[in-house]
C-alpha cells in the first residue's frame, strides 16, 4: 500500500503567510434586533406580573372554598396549572435569551491559496445497508471525492459499522467510477457533484454548471452535453452493478442458516482497507486522450484517497453506537493521514457545493480557538408543504445563528468540520500553560498504540500556538511499509482498544447517550473552545429525512431521549463546571430539558375531558371561574399572546425564516410534545430509576426515486408521506386531538360558549390545540388527506354532529 505523505518544513512555514481576512463577522445590531430584545424584556416583565397575580388569586380562591366543594381537587388542579404555566414561561425564556446576540459570517474562499489549505479527513458513517441504501452512500462518497479541494490533502474514510460485504463492494465500485467522475466534474465545473442529483434531479436542487471561464476547461458547451451523455451511461451501469450486488447479497443471506462468526452486524472482525491510494505528489497529473469516452488530456485526473473501515465488534461488549464508530475513525485516520481538520457526514448527506470544504477550512484558520464549524442541514425529498417541519429552519437559521454570537452553535451530528486536536481533549490555546497542548501529556488516556500516540503528539504540537499551526499532512514518519500501516490501523479499531482509556469520556465523541453530537459539542464548549456557524450559497450539504409520520416521530423520540439523557448524566450543563458562557449554558440547558414540557402540555391538552366526565366546570385547568378574575386573566393572556406574536415577527425578520416555516415549526412542536417527547420522558425515567437502557432505532433512508416520468417520480417520492403506520407514540396525541374535538362539539352544541368569557376562552383553547395538531390529523387520515378540503370539512362536521348526539344521550 502507498504510504501517506508527510508534512514538509516548507509547507509548515506557509501558515504564517495565511491571509487573516478569511471571515468577516457582522453583528446584527439593526433596529429589528433592538426591538426584538426590547419585546423579550417586556414579555418577561408581563410574565412576572402575571404570575404574581395568578398565585395570589389561586391562594385567595382556595382559602374561600367551602370544605364540601372538593377543595382538594380544586387546589391540586390550580397547583398543576400554575406549575405548568411557570414551566412554559421558563422554557420560553431559556429559548429566547441565547438568541439575543446573532452574528453573520461571510467567508472569503478566494483569500486562501490552494497551497495553504490544510489537509482534511472526511468521515462517512453507515451501519445497515437495508436501511441506508448502498447507492445513496456511493453518491455521497463520489460527491466528496469530486469536491473542489486539493486531491493530495483530502482523504475519504467510510465506516461500515454493520460489517456488510455489500457495503464494502459498493464502496469499491464507487471508487472505480470516481476515476471517471472526478475528472469529469473538474473539466466542466458541474454542480452538484452527486451523480444522482446531477443527472436525475427530482426533489432536490436543479443541476447547474459553473459558467466562470476559469472553471470551464472544455472546448465548447456541446462537448459538455456529449461528455454528460457518456458519463451518465457509465453511471447507469454502476447502478446496475450495485443493484446486482444487492440482489446477490439478499440471496446469500437467505441461504446462510448456520450464522457463522463474522457474518453478524454485532460480531465481526476489524478491517481497514485502502481502496484508492493517495496521490504520489502535489503536481497535477494530466489524463490521456480517451476519445471513445471522455477527453481528459488537459485535466488533472488524480483522485483523493478512499479508505474503508469496519471496526471490530464482539457480542457482549459495549460498542457505543455511532460515537464508537466515530472514535474508531478518529484513531484509524490518525495513523494513516492525520489531517488537522475532520469533516463528518452521514451516508445520506452529500456535498452539494464543491466549495463547502474550503469554506469550512477558512473558518478554522481564521481563529485558532474554533473547535468546529457547523453547517446548516438542508434536505431533498421533503414535501412542498413540509408537513412535519423536516427542514427545521427555525432551529438552524434562528437558534444556531443566534448562538454564533455567544460561544457558538450546537453540534448537530453531520455537516461539521472539526479540529483534530480539540477532539483529543486539548484545551484551546488561550487556556494552555506556556502554549503546550494538554492532550499530549496524558498518554495513558489514548491507548497503547505507539504510532497513534505519535500522531497525537504531532497533532497537539501543530496547534500549540497560532504560529505553529500546521496546514498540511502530519503523518507519522516511522512507517517504512504499507503492511505496518495496515497493522496499526487495524489495531486501533479493535473492540478492546478503548479499555482503561478516556475515549468517550474526556476525548473523542462522547458515550452514554444516543445524541452523542450534543454531548460532544457541550464538552468542547465546556473546555473553552468556540464554534462557528457557516452558511453558503448554494447549500453546502444536502441529505434526506423521513417524511412518514411514524418514522419522523421515532427520529424525534431518539433526539429527545438522548437530550434528556445528557441532563441526567455527568455532562449536565447546569451543574458541571467549565468555561461556558452563561448564556451558552442556558442554551444547553434548554437543549437537554425541553422534553419535560410534554408532561405539563399533555395535562393541558386532555384537561377539557374533566368537565365532560365530571360535569363540574370548576375542575378544569386554566382560567378562574369568577367574572372579575376571568377578565383579568384574559387581559394578561391577550398581552402575552400579543408580545409573543411581535417577538415571532421580529425573530423571523432578522433570521430570514418565513412566517409559514415558523408556524409549521410550532405545529410540529405540539405534535412532538404530545407524542415523542412524552415517550422520551418515560424512557429516561426508566433508565434513571431501573437502569433500563434506551433502545436505538436506526432511521431508514429513502431510496432514490424511480424514473418513470414526472408524475411517477412525484408519486413515488411522496408515497411515504401518506402511508399510515400505527405506533404507540400516536396514542397520547390522538387522545388529545379527540378530547379537544369533542369538547368543541359539546361547547357549540350545548351553547356553553355563551356562558361568559371563561367559556369562550375554553373554546378558543380547544381550537388552538386542534389547529396545532392539524398535521398529525392529516397523518392519521393518510391518503385521504389528498382529498378536496370541502369533502374533509363535510366529514368533520358530520363527525362533530355525531359526537354531539352521543354526548346528549350520555347526559340524559
PDB file of C-alpha atoms in Angstrom, residues 122-128 132 137 140 157-161 309 322-323 325-326 329 344-348 413-414 701:
ATOM      1  CA  UNK A 122     -13.811  13.243   5.697  1.00  0.00           C
ATOM      2  CA  UNK A 123     -15.658  10.683   7.836  1.00  0.00           C
ATOM      3  CA  UNK A 124     -18.725   8.971   6.345  1.00  0.00           C
ATOM      4  CA  UNK A 125     -20.695   6.629   8.618  1.00  0.00           C
ATOM      5  CA  UNK A 126     -23.104   3.880   7.658  1.00  0.00           C
ATOM      6  CA  UNK A 127     -24.422   0.941   9.663  1.00  0.00           C
ATOM      7  CA  UNK A 128     -27.097  -1.045   7.829  1.00  0.00           C
ATOM      8  CA  UNK A 132     -29.272   3.000   4.333  1.00  0.00           C
ATOM      9  CA  UNK A 137     -23.722   6.005   0.270  1.00  0.00           C
ATOM     10  CA  UNK A 140     -22.150  10.697  -1.052  1.00  0.00           C
ATOM     11  CA  UNK A 157     -12.911   7.425   5.280  1.00  0.00           C
ATOM     12  CA  UNK A 158     -16.026   5.253   5.193  1.00  0.00           C
ATOM     13  CA  UNK A 159     -17.090   3.471   8.391  1.00  0.00           C
ATOM     14  CA  UNK A 160     -19.219   0.378   7.851  1.00  0.00           C
ATOM     15  CA  UNK A 161     -20.471  -0.363  11.359  1.00  0.00           C
ATOM     16  CA  UNK A 309     -13.027   0.853   7.768  1.00  0.00           C
ATOM     17  CA  UNK A 322     -22.249   5.930  16.241  1.00  0.00           C
ATOM     18  CA  UNK A 323     -19.953   7.552  18.826  1.00  0.00           C
ATOM     19  CA  UNK A 325     -17.605   4.249  15.209  1.00  0.00           C
ATOM     20  CA  UNK A 326     -16.532   7.899  15.043  1.00  0.00           C
ATOM     21  CA  UNK A 329     -12.409   6.501  12.590  1.00  0.00           C
ATOM     22  CA  UNK A 344     -18.060  14.281   9.334  1.00  0.00           C
ATOM     23  CA  UNK A 345     -21.053  13.434   7.142  1.00  0.00           C
ATOM     24  CA  UNK A 346     -23.846  10.910   7.373  1.00  0.00           C
ATOM     25  CA  UNK A 347     -24.003   8.449   4.493  1.00  0.00           C
ATOM     26  CA  UNK A 348     -27.019  10.282   3.017  1.00  0.00           C
ATOM     27  CA  UNK A 413     -24.242  15.358  14.129  1.00  0.00           C
ATOM     28  CA  UNK A 414     -23.433  15.907  10.443  1.00  0.00           C
ATOM     29  CA  UNK A 701     -33.004   6.462   4.491  1.00  0.00           C
TER      30      UNK A 701
END
